[in-house]
Coordinates of C-alpha atoms (C1' of nucleotides) in Angstrom, one line a residue:
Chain A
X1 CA 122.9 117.9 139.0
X2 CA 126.1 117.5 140.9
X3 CA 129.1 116.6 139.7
X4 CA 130.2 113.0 140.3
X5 CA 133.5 111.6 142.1
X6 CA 136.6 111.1 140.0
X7 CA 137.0 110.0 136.6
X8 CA 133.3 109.0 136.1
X9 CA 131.8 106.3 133.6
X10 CA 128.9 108.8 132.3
X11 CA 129.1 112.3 131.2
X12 CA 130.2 114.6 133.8
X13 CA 127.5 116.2 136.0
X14 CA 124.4 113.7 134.2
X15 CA 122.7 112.0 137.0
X16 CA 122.1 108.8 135.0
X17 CA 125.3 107.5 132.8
X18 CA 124.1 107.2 129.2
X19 CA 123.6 103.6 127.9
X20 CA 124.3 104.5 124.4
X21 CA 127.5 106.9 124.6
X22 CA 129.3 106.6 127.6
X23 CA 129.9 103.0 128.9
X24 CA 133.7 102.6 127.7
X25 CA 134.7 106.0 126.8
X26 CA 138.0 107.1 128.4
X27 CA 138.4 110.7 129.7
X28 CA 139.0 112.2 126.8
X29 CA 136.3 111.1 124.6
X30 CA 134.1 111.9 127.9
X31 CA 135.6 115.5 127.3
X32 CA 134.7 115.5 123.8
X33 CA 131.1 114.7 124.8
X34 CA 131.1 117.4 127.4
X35 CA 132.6 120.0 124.7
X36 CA 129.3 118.8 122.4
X37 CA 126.7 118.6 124.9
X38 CA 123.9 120.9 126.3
X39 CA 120.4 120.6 128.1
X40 CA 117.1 120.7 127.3
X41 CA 114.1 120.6 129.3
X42 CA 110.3 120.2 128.2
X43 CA 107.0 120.6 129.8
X44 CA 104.5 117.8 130.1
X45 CA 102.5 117.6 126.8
X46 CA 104.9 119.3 124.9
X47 CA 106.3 118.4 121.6
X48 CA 109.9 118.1 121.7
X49 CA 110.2 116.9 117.6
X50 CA 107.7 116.8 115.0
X51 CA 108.1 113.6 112.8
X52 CA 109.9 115.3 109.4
X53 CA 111.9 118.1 111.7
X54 CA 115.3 118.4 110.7
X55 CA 117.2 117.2 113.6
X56 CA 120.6 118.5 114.4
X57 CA 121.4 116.7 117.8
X58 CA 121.0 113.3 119.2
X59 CA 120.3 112.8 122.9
X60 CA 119.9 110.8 126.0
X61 CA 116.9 110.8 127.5
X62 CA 118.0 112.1 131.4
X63 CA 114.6 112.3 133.2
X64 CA 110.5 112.2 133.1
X65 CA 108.8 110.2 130.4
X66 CA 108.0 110.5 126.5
X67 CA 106.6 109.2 123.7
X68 CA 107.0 108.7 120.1
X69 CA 104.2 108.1 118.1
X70 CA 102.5 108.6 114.6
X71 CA 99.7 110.0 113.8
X72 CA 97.3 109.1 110.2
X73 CA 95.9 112.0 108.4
X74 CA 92.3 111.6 109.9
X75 CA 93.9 112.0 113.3
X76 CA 94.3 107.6 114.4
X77 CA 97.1 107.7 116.0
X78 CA 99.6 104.5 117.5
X79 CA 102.3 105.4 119.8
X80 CA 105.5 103.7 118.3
X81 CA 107.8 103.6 121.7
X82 CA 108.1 104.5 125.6
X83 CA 111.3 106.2 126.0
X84 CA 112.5 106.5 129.5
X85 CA 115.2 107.6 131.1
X86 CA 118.7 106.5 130.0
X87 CA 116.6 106.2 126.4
X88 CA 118.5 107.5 123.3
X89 CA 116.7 109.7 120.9
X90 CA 117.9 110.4 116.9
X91 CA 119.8 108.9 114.9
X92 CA 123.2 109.5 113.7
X93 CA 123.8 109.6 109.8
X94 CA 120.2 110.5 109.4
X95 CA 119.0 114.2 108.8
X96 CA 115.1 114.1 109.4
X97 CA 113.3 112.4 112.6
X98 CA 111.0 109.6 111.7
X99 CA 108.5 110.0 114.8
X100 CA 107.0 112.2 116.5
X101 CA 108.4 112.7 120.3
X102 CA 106.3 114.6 123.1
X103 CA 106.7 115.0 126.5
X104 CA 104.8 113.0 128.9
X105 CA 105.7 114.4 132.0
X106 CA 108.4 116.8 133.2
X107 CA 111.3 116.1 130.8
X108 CA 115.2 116.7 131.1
X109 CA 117.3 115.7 127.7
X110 CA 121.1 115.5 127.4
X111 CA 121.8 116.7 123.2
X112 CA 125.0 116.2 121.9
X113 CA 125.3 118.3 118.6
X114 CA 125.2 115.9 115.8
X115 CA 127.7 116.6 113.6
X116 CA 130.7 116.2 116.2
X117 CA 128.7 113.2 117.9
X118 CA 129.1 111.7 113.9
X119 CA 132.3 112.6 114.1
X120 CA 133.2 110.5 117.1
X121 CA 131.5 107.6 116.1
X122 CA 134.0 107.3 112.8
X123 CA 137.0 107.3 115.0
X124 CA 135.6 105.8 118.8
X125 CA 134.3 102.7 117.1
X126 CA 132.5 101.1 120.3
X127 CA 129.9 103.8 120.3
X128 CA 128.8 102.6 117.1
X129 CA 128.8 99.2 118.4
X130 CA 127.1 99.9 121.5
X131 CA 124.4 102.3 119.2
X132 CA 123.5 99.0 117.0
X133 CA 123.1 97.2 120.2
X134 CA 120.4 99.4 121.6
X135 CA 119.1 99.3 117.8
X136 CA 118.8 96.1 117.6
X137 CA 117.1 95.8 121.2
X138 CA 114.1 98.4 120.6
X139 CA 114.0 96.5 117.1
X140 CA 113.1 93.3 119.4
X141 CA 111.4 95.1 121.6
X142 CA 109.2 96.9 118.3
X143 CA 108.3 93.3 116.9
X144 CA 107.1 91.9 120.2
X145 CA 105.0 95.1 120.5
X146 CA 103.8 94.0 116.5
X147 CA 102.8 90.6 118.3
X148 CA 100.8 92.5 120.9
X149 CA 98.7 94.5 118.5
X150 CA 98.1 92.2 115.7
X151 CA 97.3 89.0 118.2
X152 CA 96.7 89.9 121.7
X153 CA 93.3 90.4 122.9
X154 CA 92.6 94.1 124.7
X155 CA 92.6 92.3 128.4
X156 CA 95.9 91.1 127.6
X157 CA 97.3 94.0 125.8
X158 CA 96.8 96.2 129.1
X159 CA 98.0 93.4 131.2
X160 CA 101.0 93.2 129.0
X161 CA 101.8 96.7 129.2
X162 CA 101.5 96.9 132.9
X163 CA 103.8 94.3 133.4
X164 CA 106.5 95.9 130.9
X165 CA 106.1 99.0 132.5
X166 CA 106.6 97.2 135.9
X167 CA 109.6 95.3 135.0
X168 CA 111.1 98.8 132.8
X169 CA 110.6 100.9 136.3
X170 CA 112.5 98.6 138.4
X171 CA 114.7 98.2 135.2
X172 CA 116.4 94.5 135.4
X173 CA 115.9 94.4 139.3
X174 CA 114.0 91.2 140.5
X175 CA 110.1 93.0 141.7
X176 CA 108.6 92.6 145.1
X177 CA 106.1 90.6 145.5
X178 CA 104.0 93.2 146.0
X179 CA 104.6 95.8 143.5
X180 CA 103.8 99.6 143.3
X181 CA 103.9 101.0 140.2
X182 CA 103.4 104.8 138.7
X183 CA 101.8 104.7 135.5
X184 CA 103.3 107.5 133.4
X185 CA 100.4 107.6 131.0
X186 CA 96.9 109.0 130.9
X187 CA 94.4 106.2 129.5
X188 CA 94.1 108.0 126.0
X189 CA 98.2 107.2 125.7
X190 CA 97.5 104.1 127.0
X191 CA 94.7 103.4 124.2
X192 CA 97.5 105.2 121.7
X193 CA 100.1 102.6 122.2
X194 CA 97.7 99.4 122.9
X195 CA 95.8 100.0 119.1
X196 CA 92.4 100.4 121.5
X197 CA 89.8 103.4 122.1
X198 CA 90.3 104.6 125.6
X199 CA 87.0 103.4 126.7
X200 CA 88.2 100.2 126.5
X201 CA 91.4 101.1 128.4
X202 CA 89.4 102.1 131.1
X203 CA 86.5 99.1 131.1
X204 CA 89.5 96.5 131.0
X205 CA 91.4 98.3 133.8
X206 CA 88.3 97.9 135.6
X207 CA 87.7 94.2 135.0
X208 CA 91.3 93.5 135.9
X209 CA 91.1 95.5 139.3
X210 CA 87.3 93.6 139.9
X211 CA 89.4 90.3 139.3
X212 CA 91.7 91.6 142.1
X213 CA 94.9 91.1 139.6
X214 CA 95.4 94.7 140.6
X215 CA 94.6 97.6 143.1
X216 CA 94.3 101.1 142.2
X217 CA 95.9 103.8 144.6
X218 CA 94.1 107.3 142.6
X219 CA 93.9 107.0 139.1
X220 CA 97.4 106.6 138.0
X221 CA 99.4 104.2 140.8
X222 CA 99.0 100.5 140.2
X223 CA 99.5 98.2 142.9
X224 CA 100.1 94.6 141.9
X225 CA 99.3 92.1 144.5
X226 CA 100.7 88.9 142.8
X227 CA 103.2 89.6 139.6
X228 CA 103.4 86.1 138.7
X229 CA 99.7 85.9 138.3
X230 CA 99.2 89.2 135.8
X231 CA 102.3 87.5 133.9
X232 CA 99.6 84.8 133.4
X233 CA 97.0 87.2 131.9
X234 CA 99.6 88.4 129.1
X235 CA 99.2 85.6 127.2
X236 CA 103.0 85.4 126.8
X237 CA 105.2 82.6 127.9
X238 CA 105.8 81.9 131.4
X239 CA 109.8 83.9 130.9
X240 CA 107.8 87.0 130.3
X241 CA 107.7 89.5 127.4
X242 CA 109.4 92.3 126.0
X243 CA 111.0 95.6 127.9
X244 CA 109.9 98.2 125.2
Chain B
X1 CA 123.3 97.9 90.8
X2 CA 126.3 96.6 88.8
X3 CA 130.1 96.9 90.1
X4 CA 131.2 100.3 90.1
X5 CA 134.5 99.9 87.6
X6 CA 137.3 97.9 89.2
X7 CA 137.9 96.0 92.2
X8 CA 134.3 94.5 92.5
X9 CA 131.7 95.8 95.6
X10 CA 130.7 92.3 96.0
X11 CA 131.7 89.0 97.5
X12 CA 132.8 86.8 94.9
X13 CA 130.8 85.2 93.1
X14 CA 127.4 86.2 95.3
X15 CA 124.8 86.7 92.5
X16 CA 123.6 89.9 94.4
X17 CA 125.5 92.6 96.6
X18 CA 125.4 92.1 100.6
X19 CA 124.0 95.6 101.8
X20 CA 124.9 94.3 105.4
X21 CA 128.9 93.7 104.8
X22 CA 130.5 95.0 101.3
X23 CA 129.3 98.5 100.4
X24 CA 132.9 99.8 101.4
X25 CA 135.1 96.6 101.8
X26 CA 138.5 96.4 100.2
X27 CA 139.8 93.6 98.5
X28 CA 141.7 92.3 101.4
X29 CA 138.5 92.5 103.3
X30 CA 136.4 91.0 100.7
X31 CA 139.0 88.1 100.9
X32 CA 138.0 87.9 104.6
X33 CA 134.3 87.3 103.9
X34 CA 135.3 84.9 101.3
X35 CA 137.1 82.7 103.5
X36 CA 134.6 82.7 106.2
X37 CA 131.0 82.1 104.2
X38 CA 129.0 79.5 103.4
X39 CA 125.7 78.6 101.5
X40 CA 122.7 77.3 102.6
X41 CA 119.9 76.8 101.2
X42 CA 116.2 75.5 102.2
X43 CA 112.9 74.6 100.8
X44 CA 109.4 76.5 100.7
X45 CA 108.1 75.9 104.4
X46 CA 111.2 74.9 105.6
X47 CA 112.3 76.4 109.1
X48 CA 115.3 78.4 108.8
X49 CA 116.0 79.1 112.3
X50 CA 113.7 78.8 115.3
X51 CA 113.2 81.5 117.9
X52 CA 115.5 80.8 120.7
X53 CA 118.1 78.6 118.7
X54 CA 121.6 79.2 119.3
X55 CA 123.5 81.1 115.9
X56 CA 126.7 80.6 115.3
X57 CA 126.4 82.4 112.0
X58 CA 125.1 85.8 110.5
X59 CA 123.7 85.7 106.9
X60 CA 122.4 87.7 103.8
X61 CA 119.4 86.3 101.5
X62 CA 120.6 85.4 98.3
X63 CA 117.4 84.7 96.7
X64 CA 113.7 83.6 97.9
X65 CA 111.4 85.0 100.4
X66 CA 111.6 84.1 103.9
X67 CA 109.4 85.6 107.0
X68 CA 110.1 86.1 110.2
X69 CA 107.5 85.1 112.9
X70 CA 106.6 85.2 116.5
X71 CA 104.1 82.3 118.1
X72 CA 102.2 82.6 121.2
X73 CA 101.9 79.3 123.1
X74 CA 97.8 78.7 121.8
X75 CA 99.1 79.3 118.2
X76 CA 98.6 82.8 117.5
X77 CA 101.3 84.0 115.1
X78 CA 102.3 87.2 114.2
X79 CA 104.9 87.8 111.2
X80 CA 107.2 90.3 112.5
X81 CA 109.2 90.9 109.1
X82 CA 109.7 89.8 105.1
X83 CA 113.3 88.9 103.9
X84 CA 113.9 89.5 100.2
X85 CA 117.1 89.1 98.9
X86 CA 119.8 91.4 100.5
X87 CA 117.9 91.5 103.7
X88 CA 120.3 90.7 106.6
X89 CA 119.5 88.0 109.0
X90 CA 121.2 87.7 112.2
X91 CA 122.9 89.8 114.8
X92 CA 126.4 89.9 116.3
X93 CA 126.9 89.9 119.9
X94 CA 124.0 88.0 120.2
X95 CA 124.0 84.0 121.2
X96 CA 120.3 83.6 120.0
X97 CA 117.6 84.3 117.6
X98 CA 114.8 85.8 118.7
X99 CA 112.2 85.2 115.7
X100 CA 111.7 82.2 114.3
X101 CA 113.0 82.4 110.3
X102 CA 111.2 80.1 107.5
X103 CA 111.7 80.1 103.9
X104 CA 108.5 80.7 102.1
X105 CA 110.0 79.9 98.6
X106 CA 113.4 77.9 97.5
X107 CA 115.9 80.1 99.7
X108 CA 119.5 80.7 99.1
X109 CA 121.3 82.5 101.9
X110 CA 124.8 83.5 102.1
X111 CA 126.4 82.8 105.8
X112 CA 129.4 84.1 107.8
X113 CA 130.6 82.0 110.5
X114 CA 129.7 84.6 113.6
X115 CA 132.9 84.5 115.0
X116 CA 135.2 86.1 112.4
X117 CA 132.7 88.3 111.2
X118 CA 132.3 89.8 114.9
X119 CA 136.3 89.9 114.9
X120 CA 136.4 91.4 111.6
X121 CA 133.9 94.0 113.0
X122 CA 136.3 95.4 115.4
X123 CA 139.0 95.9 113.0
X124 CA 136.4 97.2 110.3
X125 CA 134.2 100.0 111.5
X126 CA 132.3 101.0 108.5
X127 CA 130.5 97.4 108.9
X128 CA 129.2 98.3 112.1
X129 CA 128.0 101.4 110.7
X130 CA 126.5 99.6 108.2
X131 CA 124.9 97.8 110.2
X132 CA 123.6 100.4 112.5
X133 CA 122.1 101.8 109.1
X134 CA 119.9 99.2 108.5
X135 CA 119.0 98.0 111.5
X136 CA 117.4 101.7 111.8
X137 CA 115.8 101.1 108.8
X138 CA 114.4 97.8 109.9
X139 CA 113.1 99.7 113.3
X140 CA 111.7 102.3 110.9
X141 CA 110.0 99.9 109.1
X142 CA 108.7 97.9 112.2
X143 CA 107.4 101.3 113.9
X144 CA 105.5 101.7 110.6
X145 CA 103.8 98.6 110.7
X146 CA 103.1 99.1 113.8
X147 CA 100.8 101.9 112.9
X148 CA 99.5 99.1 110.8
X149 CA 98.6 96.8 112.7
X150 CA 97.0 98.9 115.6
X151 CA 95.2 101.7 113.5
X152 CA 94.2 100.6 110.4
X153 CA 90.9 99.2 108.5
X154 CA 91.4 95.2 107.4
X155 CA 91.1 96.8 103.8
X156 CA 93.7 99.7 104.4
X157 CA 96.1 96.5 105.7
X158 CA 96.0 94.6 102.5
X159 CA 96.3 97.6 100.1
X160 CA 99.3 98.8 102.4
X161 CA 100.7 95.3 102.4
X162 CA 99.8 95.0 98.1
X163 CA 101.6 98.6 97.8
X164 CA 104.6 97.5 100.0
X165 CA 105.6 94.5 98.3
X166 CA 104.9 96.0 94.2
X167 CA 107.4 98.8 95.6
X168 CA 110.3 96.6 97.6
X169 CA 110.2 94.1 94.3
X170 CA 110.9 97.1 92.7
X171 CA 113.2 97.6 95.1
X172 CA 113.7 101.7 94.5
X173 CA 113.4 102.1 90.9
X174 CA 109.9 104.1 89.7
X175 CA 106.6 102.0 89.0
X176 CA 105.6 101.4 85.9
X177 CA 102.1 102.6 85.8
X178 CA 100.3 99.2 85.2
X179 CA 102.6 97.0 87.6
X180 CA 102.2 93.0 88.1
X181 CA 103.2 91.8 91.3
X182 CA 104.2 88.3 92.4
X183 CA 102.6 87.6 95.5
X184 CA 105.1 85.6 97.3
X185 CA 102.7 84.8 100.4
X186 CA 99.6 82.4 101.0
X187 CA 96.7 84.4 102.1
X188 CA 97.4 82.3 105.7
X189 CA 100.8 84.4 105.7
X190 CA 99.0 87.4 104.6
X191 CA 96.5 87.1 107.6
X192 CA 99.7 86.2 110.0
X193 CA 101.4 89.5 108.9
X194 CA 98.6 91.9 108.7
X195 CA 97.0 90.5 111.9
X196 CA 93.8 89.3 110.4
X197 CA 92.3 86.1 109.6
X198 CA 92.8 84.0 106.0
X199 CA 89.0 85.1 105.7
X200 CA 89.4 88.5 106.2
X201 CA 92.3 88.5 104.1
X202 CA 90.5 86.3 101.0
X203 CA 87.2 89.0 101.5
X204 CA 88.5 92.1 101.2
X205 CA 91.2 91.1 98.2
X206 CA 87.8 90.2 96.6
X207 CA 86.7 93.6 97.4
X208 CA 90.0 95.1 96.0
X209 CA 89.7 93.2 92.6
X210 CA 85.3 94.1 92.7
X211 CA 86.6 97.8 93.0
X212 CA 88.9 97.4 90.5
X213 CA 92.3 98.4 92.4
X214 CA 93.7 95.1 91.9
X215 CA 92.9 92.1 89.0
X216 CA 94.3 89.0 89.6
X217 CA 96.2 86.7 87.0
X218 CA 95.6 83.5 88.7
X219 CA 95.8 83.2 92.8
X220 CA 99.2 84.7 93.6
X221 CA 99.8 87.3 90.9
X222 CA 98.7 90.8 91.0
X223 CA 98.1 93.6 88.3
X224 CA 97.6 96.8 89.7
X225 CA 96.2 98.9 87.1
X226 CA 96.8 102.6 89.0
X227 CA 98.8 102.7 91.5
X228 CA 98.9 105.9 93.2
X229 CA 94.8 105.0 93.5
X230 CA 95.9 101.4 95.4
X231 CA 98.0 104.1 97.2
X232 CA 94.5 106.3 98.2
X233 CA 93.3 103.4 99.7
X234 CA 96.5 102.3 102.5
X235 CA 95.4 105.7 104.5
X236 CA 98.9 106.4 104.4
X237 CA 99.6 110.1 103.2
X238 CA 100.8 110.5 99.8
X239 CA 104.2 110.1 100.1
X240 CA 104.2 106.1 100.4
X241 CA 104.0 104.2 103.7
X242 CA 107.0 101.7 105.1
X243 CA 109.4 99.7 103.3
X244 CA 109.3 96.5 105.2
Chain C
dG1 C1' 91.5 60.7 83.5
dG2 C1' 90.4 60.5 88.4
dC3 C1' 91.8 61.1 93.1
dC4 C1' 93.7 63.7 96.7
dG5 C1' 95.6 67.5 99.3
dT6 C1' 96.3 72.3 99.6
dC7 C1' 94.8 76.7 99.0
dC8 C1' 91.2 79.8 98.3
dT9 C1' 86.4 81.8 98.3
dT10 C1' 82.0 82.7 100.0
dG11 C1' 78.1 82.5 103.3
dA12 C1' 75.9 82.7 108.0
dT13 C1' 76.4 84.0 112.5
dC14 C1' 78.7 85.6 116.7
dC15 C1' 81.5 88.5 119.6
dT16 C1' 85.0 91.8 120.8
dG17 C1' 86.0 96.2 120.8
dA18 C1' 84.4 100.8 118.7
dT19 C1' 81.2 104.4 118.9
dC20 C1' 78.0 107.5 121.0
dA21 C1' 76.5 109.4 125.2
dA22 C1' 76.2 110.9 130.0
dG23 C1' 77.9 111.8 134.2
dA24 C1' 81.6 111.2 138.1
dA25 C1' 86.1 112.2 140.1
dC26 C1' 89.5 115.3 140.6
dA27 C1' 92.8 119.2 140.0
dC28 C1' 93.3 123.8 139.4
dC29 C1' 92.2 128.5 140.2
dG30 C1' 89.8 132.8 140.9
Chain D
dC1 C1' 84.1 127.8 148.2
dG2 C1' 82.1 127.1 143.7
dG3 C1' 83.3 127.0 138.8
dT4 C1' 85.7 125.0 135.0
dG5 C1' 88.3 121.9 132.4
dT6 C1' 90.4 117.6 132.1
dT7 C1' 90.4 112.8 132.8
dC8 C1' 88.1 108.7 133.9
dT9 C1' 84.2 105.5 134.3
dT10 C1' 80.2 103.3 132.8
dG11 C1' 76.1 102.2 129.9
dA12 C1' 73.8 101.3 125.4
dT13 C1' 74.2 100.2 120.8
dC14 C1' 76.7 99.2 116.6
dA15 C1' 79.9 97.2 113.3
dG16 C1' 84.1 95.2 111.7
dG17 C1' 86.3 91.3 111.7
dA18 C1' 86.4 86.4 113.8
dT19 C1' 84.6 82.1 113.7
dC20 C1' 82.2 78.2 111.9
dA21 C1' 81.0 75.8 107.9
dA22 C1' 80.7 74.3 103.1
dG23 C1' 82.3 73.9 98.8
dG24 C1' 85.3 75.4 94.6
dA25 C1' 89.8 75.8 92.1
dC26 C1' 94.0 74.1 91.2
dG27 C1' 98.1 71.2 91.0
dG28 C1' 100.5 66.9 91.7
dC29 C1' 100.5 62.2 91.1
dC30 C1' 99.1 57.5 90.3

DNA sequence: GGCCGTCCTTGATCCTGATCAAGAACACCG
DNA sequence: CGGTGTTCTTGATCAGGATCAAGGACGGCC
């Protein structure tokens, strides 16, 4: 993690600059970040907040892939968001986390302590402007997911999510027509956040790689021959659906 | 919730408190809102807003129940979230809605031309905070029905969805242990926010009543004669589910 | 009152996705 | 290399909810 040029837009030696904290800060609120701010790293699997935990940071999600989901007594669970890097995690003015978060892969968060990050917000109003921004865009992004699991049927839920994750891995950038894609999740997480069983992940997978609307490379890269056409299995409108 | 002693916490002569905009305002800030709002107000089944409109206004539900909705191209709909009065509708720094917003009875909104509210923002943090604050709630409460609609039984959805509305018309106070409930939906609506068919919906609120959870007092009026057994029956733990 | 439209209920049948079960592919490791 | 554990695939069967269909309840209106 080396240090970038001169008066960087993103906290100091972070490889990616923070969406939610960083993108009009001058240089010193960027060294009241720095003064608030330490790493953590988790293991694949791991459990980096149980739903209920007190939480005494907020954080930016710096590298590798989580989720948060929620789990029923009798052990249903639904995965409740993707969070990838540049993602924010917490939530200021709140003491307990709503969700539980766990490491998918390899994962690298940036935590600012939360009572200076609170702080900061009262007297650097655009953070808290730029905070109900990304608020109100994983709220969009949480009702089109309510349209997937209340409407969509299981072949377009999977073709849905493979397009999202698609379009979230090149992030904004236009795709090649002939795209590569590394699926971050096993088929049980993919069941988890589709409202399916994961043999039906798998048999749906299937049928879309028998209809040639993708190619496997191992179990977990996804090539897609012809974007336009999965777009056409999602069952959303032709501009394409949400960026969970 | 009346006005705290002097100087009231309320615009003018709104019949309820705006959660979104006046929890904190001064008078001269109050006077503000005054001169930039507006009422509208719309009839059962009327369309408030349609998804993709432009907004040139941000508003607060006066009185009435509206829903917001999401419609696939074939006609699959998918209510995305219930307005009761206080709810927030609208979102600065954005040109467009993205749900489509209908009034499901006689509907009174409160507006604020977008453009001096989102000025007004800048000079008035706490309303940015505010509405940070709910628009975590509402992602709370969209996460949880996600869980909802991708996890649970078509019986656990309409005792979740019976629970949720006795407690928000409540709205915080306690339950009174034998508690009618108004019903402000068709069972069509129901279906389109549970993610079921009218069918299912009809059937298992039969079921309900034959198990005697529920009696009815005509079609749209509900006495639920123990709640915390309604409760045993959502699959939610026994804390209480969402608070959509 | 009688008619009509909307909303709701109930029944019969079908189908999608869940469940139960077995084995294949693959990575890791001694 | 073979053994072991995890992940994935595929098959057989089941069941919950969708669909198709008919009729009932209710309110508004002439």
């Amino acid at each position: 993690m080396s240090a970038a040029g001169k008066a960087p837009l993103q906290c100091a030696d972070c490889p990616i600059r923070h969406r939610a904290v960083c993108a009009r800060c001058e240089q010193d609120e960027l060294q009241m970040l720095e003064d608030m701010k330490y790493y953590r790293s988790y293991d694949p699997g791991q459990t980096m907040v149980w739903a209920g935990d007190q939480m005494d940071f907020v954080a930016s999600l710096v590298s590798g892939v989580a989720t948060l989901t929620q789990t029923m007594e009798d052990g249903r669970t639904q995965m409740v968001g993707l969070l990838l890097p540049s993602d924010f995690i917490g939530r200021p003015g709140r003491a307990t986390a709503p969700f539980t978060v766990t490491a998918v892969s390899e994962v690298t968060v940036c935590c600012f302590r939360k009572r200076p990050f609170e702080r900061m917000m009262v007297t650097t109003p655009h953070i808290a402007q730029r905070l109900l921004e990304m608020a109100l865009d994983e709220l969009d992004a949480a009702r089109e997911w309510m349209l997937l699991l209340g409407r969509k049927t299981a072949r377009e839920k999977i073709a849905s999510l493979i397009a999202i994750i698609a379009r979230r891995s090149h992030d904004g950038t236009s795709l090649p027509s002939r795209h590569q894609v590394d699926l971050p999740l096993t088929r049980e997480a993919m069941a988890d956040y589709l409202g399916l069983t994961l043999e039906t992940v798998s048999r749906q997978v299937s049928a879309l790689k028998r209809d040639g609307l993708i190619e496997l490379e191992g179990k977990r890269r996804i090539v897609i021959p012809d974007f336009e056409r999965l777009l056409g299995e999602t069952g959303d409108d032709s501009d394409g659906g949400p960026l969970i």
